[in-house]
Amino acid sequence: MQRTGFPSPARNYEKLDLDLNRLIVDSPSSTFFFKTKKDYKDLDLKSGDIIVVDRSKQPKSSMLSVVLLDGHLAIKDSSDLKPEIEIFGKITYVIRKL
């Protein structure tokens, strides 16, 4: 079959579907989603927030990270971390229901 005629003039205005995975996930194999179970007032996080954690990125000071403390995951400001604390990953996004 051969196409004839002109392409649609509206073709340049087609919208792509919004895909959150494409927008917020850089490395799918090292990205995890968690839902917070309590408020972290000092870190501006609320219970029910969804945090996106990327294990492939190294946290820098004043960034939020998920760490392993006493066998449990916890959220900490990277500038407060001691060298002996194991870092699970860097928080790259926070998704909050309004």
Tab-separated table of N, CA, C and O in Angstrom:
chain	number	residue	atom	x	y	z
A	1	MET	N	0.834	-1.165	0.000
A	1	MET	CA	0.000	0.000	0.000
A	1	MET	C	0.886	1.238	0.000
A	1	MET	O	1.870	1.308	0.712
A	2	GLN	N	0.528	2.176	-0.807
A	2	GLN	CA	1.295	3.398	-0.891
A	2	GLN	C	0.476	4.537	-0.307
A	2	GLN	O	-0.692	4.696	-0.620
A	3	ARG	N	1.098	5.316	0.546
A	3	ARG	CA	0.408	6.472	1.134
A	3	ARG	C	0.519	7.647	0.183
A	3	ARG	O	1.584	7.903	-0.382
A	4	THR	N	-0.535	8.357	0.099
A	4	THR	CA	-0.530	9.550	-0.743
A	4	THR	C	-1.073	10.720	0.052
A	4	THR	O	-1.636	10.560	1.130
A	5	GLY	N	-0.900	11.889	-0.465
A	5	GLY	CA	-1.437	13.081	0.188
A	5	GLY	C	-0.424	13.721	1.119
A	5	GLY	O	0.748	13.350	1.171
A	6	PHE	N	-0.900	14.665	1.895
A	6	PHE	CA	-0.039	15.409	2.805
A	6	PHE	C	-0.177	14.854	4.219
A	6	PHE	O	-1.235	14.387	4.611
A	7	PRO	N	0.891	14.942	4.998
A	7	PRO	CA	0.758	14.572	6.407
A	7	PRO	C	-0.133	15.580	7.123
A	7	PRO	O	-0.270	16.725	6.701
A	8	SER	N	-0.738	15.148	8.190
A	8	SER	CA	-1.631	16.020	8.939
A	8	SER	C	-0.875	17.232	9.470
A	8	SER	O	0.203	17.084	10.056
A	9	PRO	N	-1.410	18.435	9.307
A	9	PRO	CA	-0.742	19.625	9.841
A	9	PRO	C	-0.727	19.638	11.376
A	9	PRO	O	0.061	20.336	11.975
A	10	ALA	N	-1.580	18.850	12.017
A	10	ALA	CA	-1.619	18.794	13.476
A	10	ALA	C	-0.604	17.797	14.029
A	10	ALA	O	-0.482	17.648	15.237
A	11	ARG	N	0.137	17.165	13.182
A	11	ARG	CA	1.066	16.121	13.619
A	11	ARG	C	2.113	16.641	14.617
A	11	ARG	O	2.520	15.961	15.523
A	12	ASN	N	2.558	17.870	14.460
A	12	ASN	CA	3.566	18.428	15.369
A	12	ASN	C	2.989	18.762	16.736
A	12	ASN	O	3.727	19.083	17.651
A	13	TYR	N	1.692	18.714	16.873
A	13	TYR	CA	1.049	19.074	18.134
A	13	TYR	C	0.561	17.856	18.914
A	13	TYR	O	-0.158	17.989	19.884
A	14	GLU	N	0.953	16.698	18.482
A	14	GLU	CA	0.558	15.496	19.206
A	14	GLU	C	1.202	15.497	20.584
A	14	GLU	O	2.373	15.839	20.735
A	15	LYS	N	0.437	15.147	21.585
A	15	LYS	CA	0.970	15.083	22.947
A	15	LYS	C	1.395	13.655	23.255
A	15	LYS	O	0.730	12.702	22.875
A	16	LEU	N	2.516	13.564	23.933
A	16	LEU	CA	2.958	12.265	24.390
A	16	LEU	C	2.320	11.993	25.747
A	16	LEU	O	2.050	12.909	26.520
A	17	ASP	N	2.069	10.737	26.055
A	17	ASP	CA	1.546	10.382	27.358
A	17	ASP	C	2.576	10.708	28.428
A	17	ASP	O	3.777	10.594	28.208
A	18	LEU	N	2.076	11.135	29.577
A	18	LEU	CA	2.948	11.430	30.700
A	18	LEU	C	3.301	10.130	31.395
A	18	LEU	O	2.430	9.393	31.841
A	19	ASP	N	4.575	9.813	31.454
A	19	ASP	CA	5.048	8.577	32.064
A	19	ASP	C	5.992	8.935	33.208
A	19	ASP	O	7.115	9.402	32.982
A	20	LEU	N	5.522	8.737	34.456
A	20	LEU	CA	6.345	9.096	35.606
A	20	LEU	C	7.645	8.314	35.647
A	20	LEU	O	8.664	8.844	36.071
A	21	ASN	N	7.627	7.076	35.252
A	21	ASN	CA	8.861	6.291	35.239
A	21	ASN	C	9.920	6.938	34.353
A	21	ASN	O	11.087	7.012	34.709
A	22	ARG	N	9.503	7.430	33.231
A	22	ARG	CA	10.450	8.071	32.321
A	22	ARG	C	10.960	9.399	32.881
A	22	ARG	O	12.092	9.797	32.665
A	23	LEU	N	10.091	10.093	33.636
A	23	LEU	CA	10.450	11.400	34.158
A	23	LEU	C	11.367	11.330	35.376
A	23	LEU	O	12.243	12.165	35.552
A	24	ILE	N	11.139	10.351	36.257
A	24	ILE	CA	11.843	10.385	37.538
A	24	ILE	C	12.795	9.218	37.766
A	24	ILE	O	13.491	9.210	38.770
A	25	VAL	N	12.829	8.261	36.869
A	25	VAL	CA	13.718	7.108	37.058
A	25	VAL	C	14.838	7.166	36.027
A	25	VAL	O	14.602	7.064	34.836
A	26	ASP	N	16.064	7.347	36.532
A	26	ASP	CA	17.230	7.355	35.639
A	26	ASP	C	17.774	5.951	35.436
A	26	ASP	O	18.250	5.612	34.360
A	27	SER	N	17.728	5.161	36.499
A	27	SER	CA	18.308	3.822	36.452
A	27	SER	C	17.291	2.834	37.027
A	27	SER	O	17.229	2.648	38.247
A	28	PRO	N	16.480	2.211	36.186
A	28	PRO	CA	15.410	1.333	36.690
A	28	PRO	C	15.885	0.205	37.593
A	28	PRO	O	15.209	-0.140	38.556
A	29	SER	N	17.049	-0.350	37.331
A	29	SER	CA	17.503	-1.488	38.138
A	29	SER	C	17.984	-1.077	39.523
A	29	SER	O	18.125	-1.915	40.406
A	30	SER	N	18.208	0.214	39.750
A	30	SER	CA	18.691	0.665	41.051
A	30	SER	C	17.755	1.660	41.722
A	30	SER	O	18.134	2.325	42.673
A	31	THR	N	16.525	1.743	41.225
A	31	THR	CA	15.563	2.688	41.779
A	31	THR	C	14.483	1.948	42.555
A	31	THR	O	13.956	0.937	42.090
A	32	PHE	N	14.178	2.480	43.742
A	32	PHE	CA	13.172	1.880	44.617
A	32	PHE	C	12.190	2.954	45.052
A	32	PHE	O	12.555	4.118	45.212
A	33	PHE	N	10.948	2.542	45.263
A	33	PHE	CA	9.908	3.433	45.756
A	33	PHE	C	9.512	2.969	47.155
A	33	PHE	O	9.308	1.775	47.381
A	34	PHE	N	9.428	3.915	48.091
A	34	PHE	CA	9.005	3.615	49.453
A	34	PHE	C	7.920	4.590	49.853
A	34	PHE	O	7.884	5.729	49.379
A	35	LYS	N	7.058	4.148	50.748
A	35	LYS	CA	6.030	5.024	51.300
A	35	LYS	C	6.365	5.266	52.762
A	35	LYS	O	6.579	4.306	53.517
A	36	THR	N	6.455	6.529	53.164
A	36	THR	CA	6.813	6.845	54.545
A	36	THR	C	5.642	6.503	55.468
A	36	THR	O	4.481	6.648	55.101
A	37	LYS	N	5.994	6.030	56.670
A	37	LYS	CA	4.967	5.625	57.624
A	37	LYS	C	4.797	6.626	58.752
A	37	LYS	O	3.934	6.441	59.602
A	38	LYS	N	5.644	7.656	58.764
A	38	LYS	CA	5.526	8.664	59.807
A	38	LYS	C	6.002	10.011	59.273
A	38	LYS	O	6.596	10.088	58.192
A	39	ASP	N	5.711	11.050	60.047
A	39	ASP	CA	6.168	12.386	59.673
A	39	ASP	C	7.634	12.561	60.051
A	39	ASP	O	8.074	12.075	61.093
A	40	TYR	N	8.365	13.228	59.202
A	40	TYR	CA	9.746	13.638	59.477
A	40	TYR	C	9.748	15.154	59.368
A	40	TYR	O	10.114	15.726	58.339
A	41	LYS	N	9.288	15.808	60.426
A	41	LYS	CA	9.122	17.264	60.369
A	41	LYS	C	10.425	17.988	60.063
A	41	LYS	O	10.437	18.953	59.309
A	42	ASP	N	11.525	17.522	60.629
A	42	ASP	CA	12.807	18.189	60.382
A	42	ASP	C	13.300	18.007	58.952
A	42	ASP	O	14.157	18.754	58.484
A	43	LEU	N	12.767	17.014	58.253
A	43	LEU	CA	13.173	16.766	56.861
A	43	LEU	C	12.082	17.148	55.862
A	43	LEU	O	12.219	16.917	54.657
A	44	ASP	N	10.972	17.720	56.373
A	44	ASP	CA	9.846	18.143	55.535
A	44	ASP	C	9.214	16.970	54.771
A	44	ASP	O	8.855	17.094	53.616
A	45	LEU	N	9.105	15.840	55.433
A	45	LEU	CA	8.425	14.679	54.857
A	45	LEU	C	7.223	14.341	55.728
A	45	LEU	O	7.276	14.476	56.950
A	46	LYS	N	6.153	13.897	55.093
A	46	LYS	CA	4.936	13.548	55.823
A	46	LYS	C	4.618	12.067	55.647
A	46	LYS	O	5.031	11.442	54.668
A	47	SER	N	3.870	11.547	56.603
A	47	SER	CA	3.412	10.167	56.510
A	47	SER	C	2.606	9.991	55.225
A	47	SER	O	1.725	10.797	54.923
A	48	GLY	N	2.922	8.957	54.482
A	48	GLY	CA	2.218	8.701	53.226
A	48	GLY	C	2.951	9.227	52.002
A	48	GLY	O	2.561	8.907	50.871
A	49	ASP	N	3.977	10.037	52.206
A	49	ASP	CA	4.770	10.487	51.052
A	49	ASP	C	5.434	9.280	50.396
A	49	ASP	O	5.825	8.326	51.064
A	50	ILE	N	5.565	9.339	49.113
A	50	ILE	CA	6.291	8.299	48.375
A	50	ILE	C	7.655	8.873	48.033
A	50	ILE	O	7.754	9.946	47.424
A	51	ILE	N	8.692	8.175	48.458
A	51	ILE	CA	10.042	8.641	48.152
A	51	ILE	C	10.650	7.730	47.091
A	51	ILE	O	10.423	6.525	47.074
A	52	VAL	N	11.397	8.348	46.207
A	52	VAL	CA	12.077	7.617	45.136
A	52	VAL	C	13.556	7.590	45.505
A	52	VAL	O	14.167	8.642	45.729
A	53	VAL	N	14.101	6.397	45.600
A	53	VAL	CA	15.485	6.224	46.049
A	53	VAL	C	16.300	5.586	44.935
A	53	VAL	O	15.918	4.549	44.397
A	54	ASP	N	17.401	6.229	44.606
A	54	ASP	CA	18.296	5.701	43.568
A	54	ASP	C	19.593	5.249	44.237
A	54	ASP	O	20.324	6.062	44.800
A	55	ARG	N	19.850	3.970	44.174
A	55	ARG	CA	21.050	3.402	44.811
A	55	ARG	C	22.313	3.656	44.002
A	55	ARG	O	23.417	3.499	44.504
A	56	SER	N	22.185	4.047	42.752
A	56	SER	CA	23.369	4.251	41.919
A	56	SER	C	23.981	5.629	42.117
A	56	SER	O	25.085	5.884	41.652
A	57	LYS	N	23.271	6.522	42.814
A	57	LYS	CA	23.778	7.891	42.994
A	57	LYS	C	24.356	8.053	44.384
A	57	LYS	O	23.777	7.588	45.358
A	58	GLN	N	25.486	8.719	44.454
A	58	GLN	CA	26.134	8.980	45.727
A	58	GLN	C	25.530	10.235	46.358
A	58	GLN	O	25.474	11.283	45.724
A	59	PRO	N	25.085	10.103	47.607
A	59	PRO	CA	24.530	11.290	48.262
A	59	PRO	C	25.619	12.316	48.575
A	59	PRO	O	26.741	11.954	48.900
A	60	LYS	N	25.265	13.560	48.445
A	60	LYS	CA	26.155	14.656	48.806
A	60	LYS	C	25.593	15.291	50.068
A	60	LYS	O	24.477	14.991	50.488
A	61	SER	N	26.358	16.162	50.661
A	61	SER	CA	25.888	16.790	51.898
A	61	SER	C	24.593	17.556	51.643
A	61	SER	O	24.366	18.065	50.544
A	62	SER	N	23.780	17.597	52.663
A	62	SER	CA	22.465	18.249	52.674
A	62	SER	C	21.479	17.629	51.687
A	62	SER	O	20.590	18.300	51.199
A	63	MET	N	21.663	16.378	51.352
A	63	MET	CA	20.680	15.636	50.570
A	63	MET	C	20.079	14.572	51.467
A	63	MET	O	20.724	14.114	52.410
A	64	LEU	N	18.878	14.176	51.171
A	64	LEU	CA	18.234	13.131	51.965
A	64	LEU	C	18.644	11.762	51.433
A	64	LEU	O	18.737	11.555	50.229
A	65	SER	N	18.854	10.857	52.384
A	65	SER	CA	19.248	9.500	52.025
A	65	SER	C	18.461	8.504	52.853
A	65	SER	O	17.999	8.814	53.946
A	66	VAL	N	18.356	7.307	52.334
A	66	VAL	CA	17.829	6.188	53.102
A	66	VAL	C	19.037	5.396	53.582
A	66	VAL	O	19.930	5.078	52.791
A	67	VAL	N	19.069	5.135	54.881
A	67	VAL	CA	20.212	4.443	55.479
A	67	VAL	C	19.723	3.206	56.222
A	67	VAL	O	18.533	3.073	56.532
A	68	LEU	N	20.685	2.314	56.490
A	68	LEU	CA	20.398	1.131	57.296
A	68	LEU	C	20.860	1.397	58.722
A	68	LEU	O	22.045	1.649	58.964
A	69	LEU	N	19.908	1.387	59.665
A	69	LEU	CA	20.217	1.588	61.075
A	69	LEU	C	19.637	0.433	61.860
A	69	LEU	O	18.418	0.222	61.835
A	70	ASP	N	20.476	-0.324	62.509
A	70	ASP	CA	20.031	-1.452	63.333
A	70	ASP	C	19.133	-2.408	62.543
A	70	ASP	O	18.125	-2.901	63.048
A	71	GLY	N	19.454	-2.646	61.302
A	71	GLY	CA	18.700	-3.570	60.472
A	71	GLY	C	17.423	-3.010	59.881
A	71	GLY	O	16.657	-3.740	59.251
A	72	HIS	N	17.167	-1.714	60.095
A	72	HIS	CA	15.961	-1.079	59.554
A	72	HIS	C	16.354	0.089	58.647
A	72	HIS	O	17.404	0.693	58.825
A	73	LEU	N	15.464	0.377	57.704
A	73	LEU	CA	15.691	1.528	56.837
A	73	LEU	C	15.207	2.790	57.536
A	73	LEU	O	14.150	2.783	58.185
A	74	ALA	N	15.958	3.863	57.420
A	74	ALA	CA	15.594	5.145	58.012
A	74	ALA	C	15.974	6.256	57.047
A	74	ALA	O	16.799	6.058	56.147
A	75	ILE	N	15.364	7.394	57.230
A	75	ILE	CA	15.651	8.548	56.375
A	75	ILE	C	16.500	9.536	57.172
A	75	ILE	O	16.157	9.883	58.302
A	76	LYS	N	17.584	9.962	56.568
A	76	LYS	CA	18.496	10.891	57.231
A	76	LYS	C	18.989	11.941	56.245
A	76	LYS	O	19.061	11.694	55.040
A	77	ASP	N	19.339	13.090	56.800
A	77	ASP	CA	20.028	14.110	56.019
A	77	ASP	C	21.470	13.641	55.855
A	77	ASP	O	22.110	13.265	56.838
A	78	SER	N	21.980	13.650	54.664
A	78	SER	CA	23.336	13.136	54.405
A	78	SER	C	24.406	13.880	55.177
A	78	SER	O	25.451	13.319	55.492
A	79	SER	N	24.161	15.131	55.502
A	79	SER	CA	25.185	15.879	56.234
A	79	SER	C	25.297	15.411	57.684
A	79	SER	O	26.274	15.706	58.355
A	80	ASP	N	24.299	14.667	58.184
A	80	ASP	CA	24.319	14.170	59.558
A	80	ASP	C	24.867	12.746	59.667
A	80	ASP	O	24.872	12.178	60.753
A	81	LEU	N	25.330	12.177	58.581
A	81	LEU	CA	25.724	10.772	58.595
A	81	LEU	C	27.145	10.583	59.092
A	81	LEU	O	28.060	11.326	58.734
A	82	LYS	N	27.312	9.551	59.887
A	82	LYS	CA	28.645	9.155	60.325
A	82	LYS	C	29.184	8.134	59.323
A	82	LYS	O	28.408	7.432	58.668
A	83	PRO	N	30.505	8.026	59.230
A	83	PRO	CA	31.095	7.124	58.217
A	83	PRO	C	30.687	5.663	58.388
A	83	PRO	O	30.641	4.923	57.410
A	84	GLU	N	30.368	5.233	59.603
A	84	GLU	CA	30.039	3.829	59.819
A	84	GLU	C	28.593	3.474	59.431
A	84	GLU	O	28.224	2.303	59.399
A	85	ILE	N	27.781	4.458	59.116
A	85	ILE	CA	26.392	4.200	58.733
A	85	ILE	C	26.335	3.792	57.265
A	85	ILE	O	26.915	4.455	56.392
A	86	GLU	N	25.625	2.691	57.004
A	86	GLU	CA	25.512	2.196	55.629
A	86	GLU	C	24.394	2.939	54.900
A	86	GLU	O	23.254	2.966	55.342
A	87	ILE	N	24.734	3.524	53.779
A	87	ILE	CA	23.768	4.273	52.973
A	87	ILE	C	23.117	3.324	51.979
A	87	ILE	O	23.801	2.645	51.213
A	88	PHE	N	21.779	3.268	51.996
A	88	PHE	CA	21.038	2.440	51.044
A	88	PHE	C	20.949	3.145	49.701
A	88	PHE	O	21.162	2.545	48.652
A	89	GLY	N	20.621	4.449	49.716
A	89	GLY	CA	20.515	5.185	48.468
A	89	GLY	C	20.108	6.620	48.695
A	89	GLY	O	19.719	7.018	49.786
A	90	LYS	N	20.215	7.377	47.655
A	90	LYS	CA	19.893	8.805	47.689
A	90	LYS	C	18.427	9.010	47.302
A	90	LYS	O	17.941	8.394	46.341
A	91	ILE	N	17.733	9.867	48.046
A	91	ILE	CA	16.350	10.199	47.698
A	91	ILE	C	16.387	11.218	46.568
A	91	ILE	O	16.970	12.294	46.709
A	92	THR	N	15.776	10.863	45.464
A	92	THR	CA	15.815	11.744	44.293
A	92	THR	C	14.504	12.497	44.078
A	92	THR	O	14.505	13.575	43.492
A	93	TYR	N	13.406	11.944	44.545
A	93	TYR	CA	12.106	12.604	44.408
A	93	TYR	C	11.225	12.261	45.589
A	93	TYR	O	11.368	11.193	46.201
A	94	VAL	N	10.306	13.166	45.895
A	94	VAL	CA	9.267	12.928	46.886
A	94	VAL	C	7.933	13.207	46.198
A	94	VAL	O	7.758	14.256	45.580
A	95	ILE	N	7.027	12.252	46.284
A	95	ILE	CA	5.702	12.404	45.686
A	95	ILE	C	4.711	12.486	46.835
A	95	ILE	O	4.659	11.610	47.694
A	96	ARG	N	3.930	13.570	46.867
A	96	ARG	CA	3.001	13.801	47.972
A	96	ARG	C	1.595	14.022	47.433
A	96	ARG	O	1.380	14.799	46.505
A	97	LYS	N	0.652	13.333	48.061
A	97	LYS	CA	-0.753	13.530	47.717
A	97	LYS	C	-1.226	14.830	48.339
A	97	LYS	O	-0.976	15.094	49.519
A	98	LEU	N	-1.871	15.662	47.570
A	98	LEU	CA	-2.376	16.949	48.073
A	98	LEU	C	-3.833	16.864	48.421
A	98	LEU	O	-4.559	16.056	47.966
